[in-house]
Structure formats: structure tokens, C-alpha cells
Coordinates of C-alpha atoms and ligand atoms in Angstrom, one line a residue:
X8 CA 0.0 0.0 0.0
X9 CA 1.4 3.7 -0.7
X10 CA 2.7 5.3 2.1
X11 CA 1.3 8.4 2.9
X12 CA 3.5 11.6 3.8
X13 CA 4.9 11.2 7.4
X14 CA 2.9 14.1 8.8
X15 CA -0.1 12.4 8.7
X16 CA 0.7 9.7 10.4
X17 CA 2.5 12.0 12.9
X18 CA -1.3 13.9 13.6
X19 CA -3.5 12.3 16.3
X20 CA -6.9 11.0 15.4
X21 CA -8.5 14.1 16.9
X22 CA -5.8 16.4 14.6
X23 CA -7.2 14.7 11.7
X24 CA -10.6 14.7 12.0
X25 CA -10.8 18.4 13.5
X26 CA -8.8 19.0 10.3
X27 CA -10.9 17.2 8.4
X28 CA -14.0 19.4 9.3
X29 CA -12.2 23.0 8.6
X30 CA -11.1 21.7 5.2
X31 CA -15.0 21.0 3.7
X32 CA -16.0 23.6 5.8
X33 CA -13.7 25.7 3.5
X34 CA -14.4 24.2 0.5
X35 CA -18.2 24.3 1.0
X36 CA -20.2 23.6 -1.8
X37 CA -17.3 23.2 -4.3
X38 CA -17.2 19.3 -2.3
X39 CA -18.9 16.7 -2.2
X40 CA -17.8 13.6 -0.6
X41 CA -19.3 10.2 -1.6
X42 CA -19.0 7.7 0.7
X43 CA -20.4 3.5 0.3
X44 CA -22.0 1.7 3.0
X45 CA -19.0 -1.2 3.9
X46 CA -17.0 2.1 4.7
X47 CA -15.3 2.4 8.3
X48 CA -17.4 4.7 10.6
X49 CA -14.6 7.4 11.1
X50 CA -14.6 7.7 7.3
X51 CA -18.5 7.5 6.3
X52 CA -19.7 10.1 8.9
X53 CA -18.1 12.7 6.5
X54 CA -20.3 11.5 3.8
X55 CA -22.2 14.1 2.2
X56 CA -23.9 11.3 0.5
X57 CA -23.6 7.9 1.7
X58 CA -25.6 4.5 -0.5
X59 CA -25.2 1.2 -2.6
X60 CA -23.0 2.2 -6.2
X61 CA -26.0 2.6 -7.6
X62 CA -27.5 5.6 -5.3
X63 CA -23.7 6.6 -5.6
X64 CA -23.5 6.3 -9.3
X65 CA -27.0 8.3 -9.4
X66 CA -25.5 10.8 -6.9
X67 CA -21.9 11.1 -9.3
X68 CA -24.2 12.0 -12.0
X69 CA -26.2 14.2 -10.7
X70 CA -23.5 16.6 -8.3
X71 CA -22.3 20.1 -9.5
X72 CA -19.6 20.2 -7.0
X73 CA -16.1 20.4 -8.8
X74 CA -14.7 18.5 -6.2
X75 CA -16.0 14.9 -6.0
X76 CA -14.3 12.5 -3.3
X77 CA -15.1 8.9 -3.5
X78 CA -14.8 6.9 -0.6
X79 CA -15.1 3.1 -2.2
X80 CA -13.1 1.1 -4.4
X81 CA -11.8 2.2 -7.8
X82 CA -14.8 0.8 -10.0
X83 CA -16.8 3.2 -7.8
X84 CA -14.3 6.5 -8.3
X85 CA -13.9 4.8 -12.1
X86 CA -17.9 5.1 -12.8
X87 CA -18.4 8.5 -11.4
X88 CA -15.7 9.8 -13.5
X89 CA -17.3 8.3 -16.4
X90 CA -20.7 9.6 -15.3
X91 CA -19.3 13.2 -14.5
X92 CA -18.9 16.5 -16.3
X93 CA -15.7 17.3 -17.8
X94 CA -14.9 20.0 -15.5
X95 CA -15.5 18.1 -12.2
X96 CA -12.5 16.2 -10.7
X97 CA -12.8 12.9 -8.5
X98 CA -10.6 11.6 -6.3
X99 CA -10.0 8.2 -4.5
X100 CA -8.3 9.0 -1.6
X101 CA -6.9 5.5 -1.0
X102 CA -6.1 5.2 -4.6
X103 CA -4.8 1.3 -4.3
X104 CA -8.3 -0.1 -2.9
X105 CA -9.4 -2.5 -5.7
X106 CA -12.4 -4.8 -5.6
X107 CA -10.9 -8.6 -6.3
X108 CA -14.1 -9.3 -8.5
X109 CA -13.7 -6.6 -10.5
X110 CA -10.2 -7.7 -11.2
X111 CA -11.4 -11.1 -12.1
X112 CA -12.9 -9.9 -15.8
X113 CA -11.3 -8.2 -18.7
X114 CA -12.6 -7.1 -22.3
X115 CA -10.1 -9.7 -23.8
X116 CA -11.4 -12.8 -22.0
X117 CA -15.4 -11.3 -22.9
X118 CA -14.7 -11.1 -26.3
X119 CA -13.7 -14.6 -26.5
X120 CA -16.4 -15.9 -24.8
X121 CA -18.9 -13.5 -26.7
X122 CA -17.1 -15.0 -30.2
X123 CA -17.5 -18.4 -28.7
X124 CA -21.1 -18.0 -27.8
X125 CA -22.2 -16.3 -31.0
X126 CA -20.7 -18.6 -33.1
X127 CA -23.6 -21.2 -31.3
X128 CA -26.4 -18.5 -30.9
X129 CA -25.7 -16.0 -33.6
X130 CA -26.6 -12.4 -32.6
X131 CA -29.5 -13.4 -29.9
X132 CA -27.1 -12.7 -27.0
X133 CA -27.0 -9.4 -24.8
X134 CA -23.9 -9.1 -22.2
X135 CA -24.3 -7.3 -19.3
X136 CA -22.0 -6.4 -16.6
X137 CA -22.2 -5.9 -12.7
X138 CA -21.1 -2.4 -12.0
X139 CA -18.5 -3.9 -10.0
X140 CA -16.6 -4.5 -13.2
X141 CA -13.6 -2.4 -14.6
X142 CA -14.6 0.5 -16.9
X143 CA -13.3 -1.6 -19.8
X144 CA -15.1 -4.1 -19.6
X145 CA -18.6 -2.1 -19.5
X146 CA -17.4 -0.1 -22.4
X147 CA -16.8 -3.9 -24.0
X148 CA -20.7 -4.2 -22.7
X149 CA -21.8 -0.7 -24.0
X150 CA -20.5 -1.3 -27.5
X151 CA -22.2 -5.0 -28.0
X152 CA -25.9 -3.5 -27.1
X153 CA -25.5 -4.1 -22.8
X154 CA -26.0 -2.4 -19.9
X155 CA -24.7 -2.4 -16.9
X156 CA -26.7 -3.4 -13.4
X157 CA -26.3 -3.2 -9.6
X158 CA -27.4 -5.9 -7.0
X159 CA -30.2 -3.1 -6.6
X160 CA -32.0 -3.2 -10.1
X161 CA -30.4 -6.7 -11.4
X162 CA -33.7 -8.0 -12.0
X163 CA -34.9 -5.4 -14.0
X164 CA -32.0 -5.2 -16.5
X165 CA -32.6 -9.2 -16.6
X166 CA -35.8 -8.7 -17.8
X167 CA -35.4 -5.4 -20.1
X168 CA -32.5 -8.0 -21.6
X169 CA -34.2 -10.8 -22.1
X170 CA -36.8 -9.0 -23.7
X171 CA -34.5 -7.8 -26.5
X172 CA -32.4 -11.3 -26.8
X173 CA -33.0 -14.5 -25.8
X174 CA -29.3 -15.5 -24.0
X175 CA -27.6 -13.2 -21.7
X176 CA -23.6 -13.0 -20.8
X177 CA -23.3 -12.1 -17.5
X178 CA -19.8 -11.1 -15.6
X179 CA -18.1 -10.9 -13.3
X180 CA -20.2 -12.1 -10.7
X181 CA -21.4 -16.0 -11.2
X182 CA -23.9 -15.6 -8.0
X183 CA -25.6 -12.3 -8.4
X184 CA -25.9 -13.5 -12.2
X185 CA -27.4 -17.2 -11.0
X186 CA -30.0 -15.9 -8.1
X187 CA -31.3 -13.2 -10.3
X188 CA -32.5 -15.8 -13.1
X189 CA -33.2 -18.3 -10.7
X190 CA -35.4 -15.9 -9.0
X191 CA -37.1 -14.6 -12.6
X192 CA -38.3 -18.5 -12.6
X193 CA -35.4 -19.8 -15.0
X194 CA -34.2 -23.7 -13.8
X195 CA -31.1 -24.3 -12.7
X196 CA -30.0 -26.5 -16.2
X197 CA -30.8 -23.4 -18.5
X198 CA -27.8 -21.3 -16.4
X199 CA -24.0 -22.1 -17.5
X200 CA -20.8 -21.5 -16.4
X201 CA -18.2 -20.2 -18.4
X202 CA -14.9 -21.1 -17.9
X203 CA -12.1 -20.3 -20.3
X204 CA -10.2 -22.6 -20.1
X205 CA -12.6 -26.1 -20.6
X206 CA -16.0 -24.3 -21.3
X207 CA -17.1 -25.3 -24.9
X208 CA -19.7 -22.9 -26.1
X209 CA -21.7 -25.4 -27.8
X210 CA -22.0 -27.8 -24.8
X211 CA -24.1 -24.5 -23.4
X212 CA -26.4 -24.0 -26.4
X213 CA -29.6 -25.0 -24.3
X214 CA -28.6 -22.2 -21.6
X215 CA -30.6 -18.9 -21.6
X216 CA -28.0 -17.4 -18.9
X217 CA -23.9 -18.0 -19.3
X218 CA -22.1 -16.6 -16.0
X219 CA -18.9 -15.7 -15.8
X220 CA -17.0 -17.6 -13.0
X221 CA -16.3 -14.0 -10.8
X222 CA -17.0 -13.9 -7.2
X223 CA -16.7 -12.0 -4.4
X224 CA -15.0 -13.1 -1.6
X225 CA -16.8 -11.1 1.1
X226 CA -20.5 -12.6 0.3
X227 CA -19.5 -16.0 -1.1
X228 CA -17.9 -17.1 2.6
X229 CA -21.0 -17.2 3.9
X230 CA -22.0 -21.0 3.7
X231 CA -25.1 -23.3 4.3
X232 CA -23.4 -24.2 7.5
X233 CA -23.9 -20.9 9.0
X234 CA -27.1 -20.2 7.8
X235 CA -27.5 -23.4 10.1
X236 CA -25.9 -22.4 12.9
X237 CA -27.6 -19.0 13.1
X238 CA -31.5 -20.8 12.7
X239 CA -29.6 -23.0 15.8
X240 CA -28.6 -20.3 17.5
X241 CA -31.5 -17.5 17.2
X242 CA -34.8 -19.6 16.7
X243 CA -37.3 -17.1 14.6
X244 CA -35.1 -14.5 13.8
X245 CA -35.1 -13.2 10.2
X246 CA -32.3 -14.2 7.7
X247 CA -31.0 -12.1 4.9
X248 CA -28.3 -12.2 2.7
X249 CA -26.7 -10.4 0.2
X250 CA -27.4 -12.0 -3.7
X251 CA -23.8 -11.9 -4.0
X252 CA -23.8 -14.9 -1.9
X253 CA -23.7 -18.9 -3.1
X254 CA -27.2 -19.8 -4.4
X255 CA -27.3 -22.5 -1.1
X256 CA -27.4 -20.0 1.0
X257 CA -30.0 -17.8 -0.4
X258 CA -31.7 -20.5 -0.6
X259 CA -31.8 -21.3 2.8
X260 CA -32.2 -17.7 3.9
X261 CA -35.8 -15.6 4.3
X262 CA -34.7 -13.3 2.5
X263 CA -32.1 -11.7 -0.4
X264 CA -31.6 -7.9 -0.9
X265 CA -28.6 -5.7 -2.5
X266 CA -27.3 -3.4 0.1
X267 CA -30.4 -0.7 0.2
X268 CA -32.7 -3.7 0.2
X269 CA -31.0 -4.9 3.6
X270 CA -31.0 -1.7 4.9
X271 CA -35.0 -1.2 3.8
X272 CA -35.3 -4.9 5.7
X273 CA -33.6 -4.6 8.8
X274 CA -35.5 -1.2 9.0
X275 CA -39.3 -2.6 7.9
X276 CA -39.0 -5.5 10.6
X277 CA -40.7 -5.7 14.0
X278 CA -39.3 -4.3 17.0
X279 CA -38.0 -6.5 19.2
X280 CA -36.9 -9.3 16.2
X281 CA -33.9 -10.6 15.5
X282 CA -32.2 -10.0 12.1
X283 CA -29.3 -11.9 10.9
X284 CA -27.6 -10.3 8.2
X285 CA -25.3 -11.7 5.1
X286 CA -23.4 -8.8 4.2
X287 CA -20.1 -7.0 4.7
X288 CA -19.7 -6.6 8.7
X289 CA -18.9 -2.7 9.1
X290 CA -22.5 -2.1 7.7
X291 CA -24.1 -5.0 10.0
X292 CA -22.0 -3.2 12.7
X293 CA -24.2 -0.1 12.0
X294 CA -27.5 -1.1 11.4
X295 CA -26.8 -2.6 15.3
X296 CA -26.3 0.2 16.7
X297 CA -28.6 2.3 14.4
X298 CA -31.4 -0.3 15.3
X299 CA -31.2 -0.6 19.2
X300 CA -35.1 -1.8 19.4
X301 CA -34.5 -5.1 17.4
X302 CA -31.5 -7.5 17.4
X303 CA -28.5 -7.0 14.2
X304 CA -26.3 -9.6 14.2
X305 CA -24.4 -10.9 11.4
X306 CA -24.3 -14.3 9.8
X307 CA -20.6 -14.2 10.2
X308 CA -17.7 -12.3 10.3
X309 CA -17.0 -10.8 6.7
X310 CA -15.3 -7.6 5.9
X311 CA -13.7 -6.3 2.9
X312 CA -10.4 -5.6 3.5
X313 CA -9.9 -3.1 -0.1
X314 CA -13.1 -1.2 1.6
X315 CA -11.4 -0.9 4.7
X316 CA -8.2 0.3 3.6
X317 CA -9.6 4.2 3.0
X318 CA -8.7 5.8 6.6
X319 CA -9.4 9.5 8.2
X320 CA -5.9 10.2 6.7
X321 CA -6.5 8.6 3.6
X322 CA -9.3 11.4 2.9
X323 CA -7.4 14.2 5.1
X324 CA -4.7 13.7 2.4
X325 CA -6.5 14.2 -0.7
X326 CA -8.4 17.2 0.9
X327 CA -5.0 18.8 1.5
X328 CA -4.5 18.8 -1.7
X329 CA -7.3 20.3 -3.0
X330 CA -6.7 22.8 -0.2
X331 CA -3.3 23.3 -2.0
X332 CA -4.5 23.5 -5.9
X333 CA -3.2 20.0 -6.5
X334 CA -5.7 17.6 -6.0
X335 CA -4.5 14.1 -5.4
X336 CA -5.2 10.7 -6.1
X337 CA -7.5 11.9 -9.4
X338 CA -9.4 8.9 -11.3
X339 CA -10.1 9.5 -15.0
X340 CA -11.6 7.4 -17.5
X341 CA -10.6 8.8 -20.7
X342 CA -11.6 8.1 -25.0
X343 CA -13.5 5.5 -26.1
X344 CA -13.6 3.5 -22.9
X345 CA -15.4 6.6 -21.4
X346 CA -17.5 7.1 -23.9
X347 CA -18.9 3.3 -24.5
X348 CA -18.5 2.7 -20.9
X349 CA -21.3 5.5 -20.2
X350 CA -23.5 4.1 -23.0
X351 CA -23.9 0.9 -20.8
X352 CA -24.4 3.4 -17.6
X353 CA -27.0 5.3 -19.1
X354 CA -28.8 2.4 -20.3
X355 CA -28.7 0.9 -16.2
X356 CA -29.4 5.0 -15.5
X357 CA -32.7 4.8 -17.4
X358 CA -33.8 1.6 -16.1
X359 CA -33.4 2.9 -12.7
Ligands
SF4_422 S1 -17.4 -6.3 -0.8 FE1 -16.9 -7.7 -2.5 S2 -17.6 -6.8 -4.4 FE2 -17.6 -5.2 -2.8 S3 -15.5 -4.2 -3.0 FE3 -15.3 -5.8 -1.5 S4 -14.6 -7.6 -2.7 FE4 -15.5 -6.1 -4.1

């Protein structure tokens, strides 16, 4: 990880956040700080907007501050850059926080698979692409006729899809891809697996959905086991889980929802219930305290380590800068990737 100039980690916690309140109180309106939901307390608190990438993505495109600070991972900072006006600068001030499944997809492994798969169904396939996806591969997406989708509206980009073609490609994520048609009614046999390396494209010609074999490691360590354990453990409560989780489990659970929908579901439920929740722990952590009349507790353990690498002096640094005319730690999406890459936003935008 980058070090960060010795001074801030010379400044106690109270230096940094007091500094850290003068500096937007400076920059006023000409900031706004974005900041997602699996972020660490200290950071998030100086949210001026705080969601799911897609209320995030919403909120990118729809800010007049020049100054946008994303506190996320780089597909987030990558997709409001895209979605911003030229004269607006974002920043990521903990520029080396990558999400692992958005690492595990590339435009030059889609376009094999979409040349293998076309070759079986001809021009009846639509790809789309989770938003946790690098901003080449949803300009791959945006030139072939996709969109992109969130765990938020997943289902309805399935469905405005699959009204145009007949197959979709889905990547990166094999799980959000596999409980969204499995809970649009399609059986289990008509979803494949691609896999570059042994998949033939014709053995999958009776599929309707071909995932790609992404995953993330936060929500796919949740098992059957300790959907188990937690029925054991809290008899009644309420289980939900996050549809980037194993099919098993969301089987097993009461519930699915993307990260608003947990939030909307921990909120909607009875006083005095329990809840156990599938998601990344630091926003479990907060609906429990948020929620003291009902029980929070999480399935297990999970948190994303590339989400918790952005720290109070992560975001003190880049607000120096701006402080100092020389913003930091700028994320730019630039040519044609920017420009294909918004044509599969815009289509998600619409839809939303
Ligand atoms: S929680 Fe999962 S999908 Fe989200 S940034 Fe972390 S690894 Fe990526």
C-alpha cells in the first residue's frame, strides 16, 4: 500500500478529524464527498452522501460540485468519473483499494467468450456487466448493445435484456448472475458456467444465462453451514443475505436484498426481532447500533479488506491537496472507454 507523507501519520486522530472538518467547511459547496455503505465509521460520517454504487453512481451524476471524493473502491471512483462532467475532478483518496471481482474480468477474455457463444447463438445474445466491473469491460458491454446493473435493479436489467435477446452473458459475478434468473423463474439447467479454459460454447447451447465464474470473496464465505448455525442459534429471527452470496445459502435464507434492500429490511422488521444479516460486517455493525429496538447480528464475520483500507488520513490527504491546488489521487476514465462505458451506464441509468 502507498505510504502516505509522514505528517499524517505523525497527527492524532482528533488532529485529523478536526482537520478534516475546517477543510469542507472551506471548501463548501465546491465538495462533495461520496461515501459507500461497507466504509469504516470514522470515514462514512463525513459522507455528504452515503448508498449502494448505484445511489452513488445516481448521486456522481447528478452533483455540480467540482470537487468529487469517492470513498469506495476504484470501480466506484472509475464510474463516477465516467458519469461526470468534464470540468469536475474525482478523487479516491486511497487510490490502491481494488475490488478482487472486478479484477477477475477483462474485455479480452469477454470477447472470446462472446465469439465463442455467438458462433452457437448468432446475434441473440445481450452481455451485461455488474457495475463492480472495470470501466473496460462495461465499455466492451456498451458497444455490444448491454447495460450495466447493480445488485439493486439486477432483475430489471434481466428482464429489459431478455426482452431484447434470448441468452444473456453475465460477468463478473457467477452468484448475483445465478440468483437473479433463478429468481425470474429460469431452472437451474438453463444457467451455465463459463470457464475459459474447458467451457465449450456449444455444450451450453440450451442455456438462456452463461455466467462468468467471478466472485466476491466477502459474500460468497458465507456458507449453508452458517445459515444453520444461526437458525440453531437465534430460533425465529429473520435471515437475509446479500445476492452476491452462493445460491445455497440464499436458498436457505428468508430473504435476499442488494445493500439498500438490507438496509430497507432490517428497518421494515418488527421491534423486538432478530435479524441476521449476510453482508459486509462494518455495515451490519451499523445497522446494530442504528437499530437498538431489534437484534443486528451478522451471519458471520466478513469484511472487505480493499473497503477498509480508505482511513481518516487517507481522505485528510487528498483534501489537502485540494486545499493546496493540486488535487491528489484523481481517477479519469478517458476516449473511447469513457465514452462506451457510459453508453452501458446510461442504459442501467434509465432503467433505474
Ligand atoms: S465487498 Fe466484495 S464486491 Fe464489494 S468491493 Fe469488497 S470484494 Fe469487491
Amino acid at each position: 500500500m502507498t505510504a502516505l507523507p509522514s505528517q499524517y501519520n505523525e497527527m492524532t486522530d482528533e488532529q485529523v478529524l478536526a482537520a478534516i472538518v475546517r477543510a469542507k467547511a472551506t471548501l463548501g459547496d465546491e465538495l462533495t464527498i461520496l461515501g459507500h455503505h461497507y466504509q469504516r465509521d470514522e470515514v462514512v460520517q463525513f459522507a455528504d452522501a452515503r448508498g449502494d454504487s448505484l445511489g452513488l453512481s445516481q448521486q456522481a451524476a447528478r452533483t455540480t460540485a467540482r470537487y468529487i471524493v469517492f470513498c469506495g473502491v476504484y470501480f466506484m471512483a472509475e464510474t463516477a468519473a465516467i458519469l461526470c462532467q468534464p470540468d469536475q475532478i474525482v478523487m479516491q483518496p486511497a487510490i490502491e483499494a481494488m475490488c478482487p471481482m472486478a479484477a477477475m474480468a477483462n474485455d479480452r477474455e469477454a470477447s472470446k467468450a462472446w465469439s465463442a457463444l455467438s458462433a452457437v447463438w448468432g446475434d441473440d445474445l445481450i452481455p451485461i456487466t455488474y457495475q463492480n466491473s472495470v470501466a473496460e469491460l462495461k465499455a466492451f458491454v456498451g458497444r455490444n448493445g448491454g447495460a450495466v446493473c447493480t445488485s439493486s435493479n439486477a432483475d430489471a436489467l434481466f428482464r429489459w435484456a431478455f426482452a431484447q435477446k434470448r441468452h444473456i452473458l453475465f460477468m463478473p459475478d457467477r452468484w448475483l448472475g445465478t440468483n437473479t434468473a433463478l429468481a425470474m423463474g429460469i431452472p437451474p439447467r438453463e444457467i451455465g458456467l463459463w470457464d475459459r479454459d474447458s467451457t465449450d460454447a456449444a455444450d451450453l447451447a440450451h442455456c438462456r444465462l452463461v455466467v462468468w465464474p467471478g466472485f466476491c470473496y466477502v459474500h460468497s464465505r458465507f456458507s449453508v453451514e452458517d445459515v444453520k448455525a444461526a437458525r440453531a442459534r437465534y430460533p425465529g429471527a429473520l435471515i437475509i443475505v446479500h445476492p452476491e452470496s452462493d445460491a445455497a445459502v440464499v436458498a436457505r435464507s428468508d430473504a435476499t436484498g442488494s445493500t439498500t434492500g438490507i438496509i430497507d429490511y432490517v428497518e421494515r422488521a418488527p421491534a423486538g426481532a432478530t435479524i441476521v444479516v449476510g453482508t459486509e460486517w462494518h455495515l451490519v455493525h451499523r445497522l446494530g447500533r442504528q437499530f437498538t429496538d431489534r437484534r443486528v447480528v451478522p451471519l458471520r464475520r466478513s469484511s472487505c479488506r480493499t473497503m477498509e483500507m480508505t482511513t481518516i488520513r487517507h481522505l485528510l490527504y487528498v483534501l489537502d491537496g485540494i486545499l493546496a491546488g493540486e488535487p491528489r489521487n484523481i481517477i479519469s476514465v478517458d476516449g473511447d472507454i469513457a465514452t462506451w462505458a457510459r453508453v452501458a451506464l446510461d442504459r442501467m441509468l434509465r432503467l433505474s
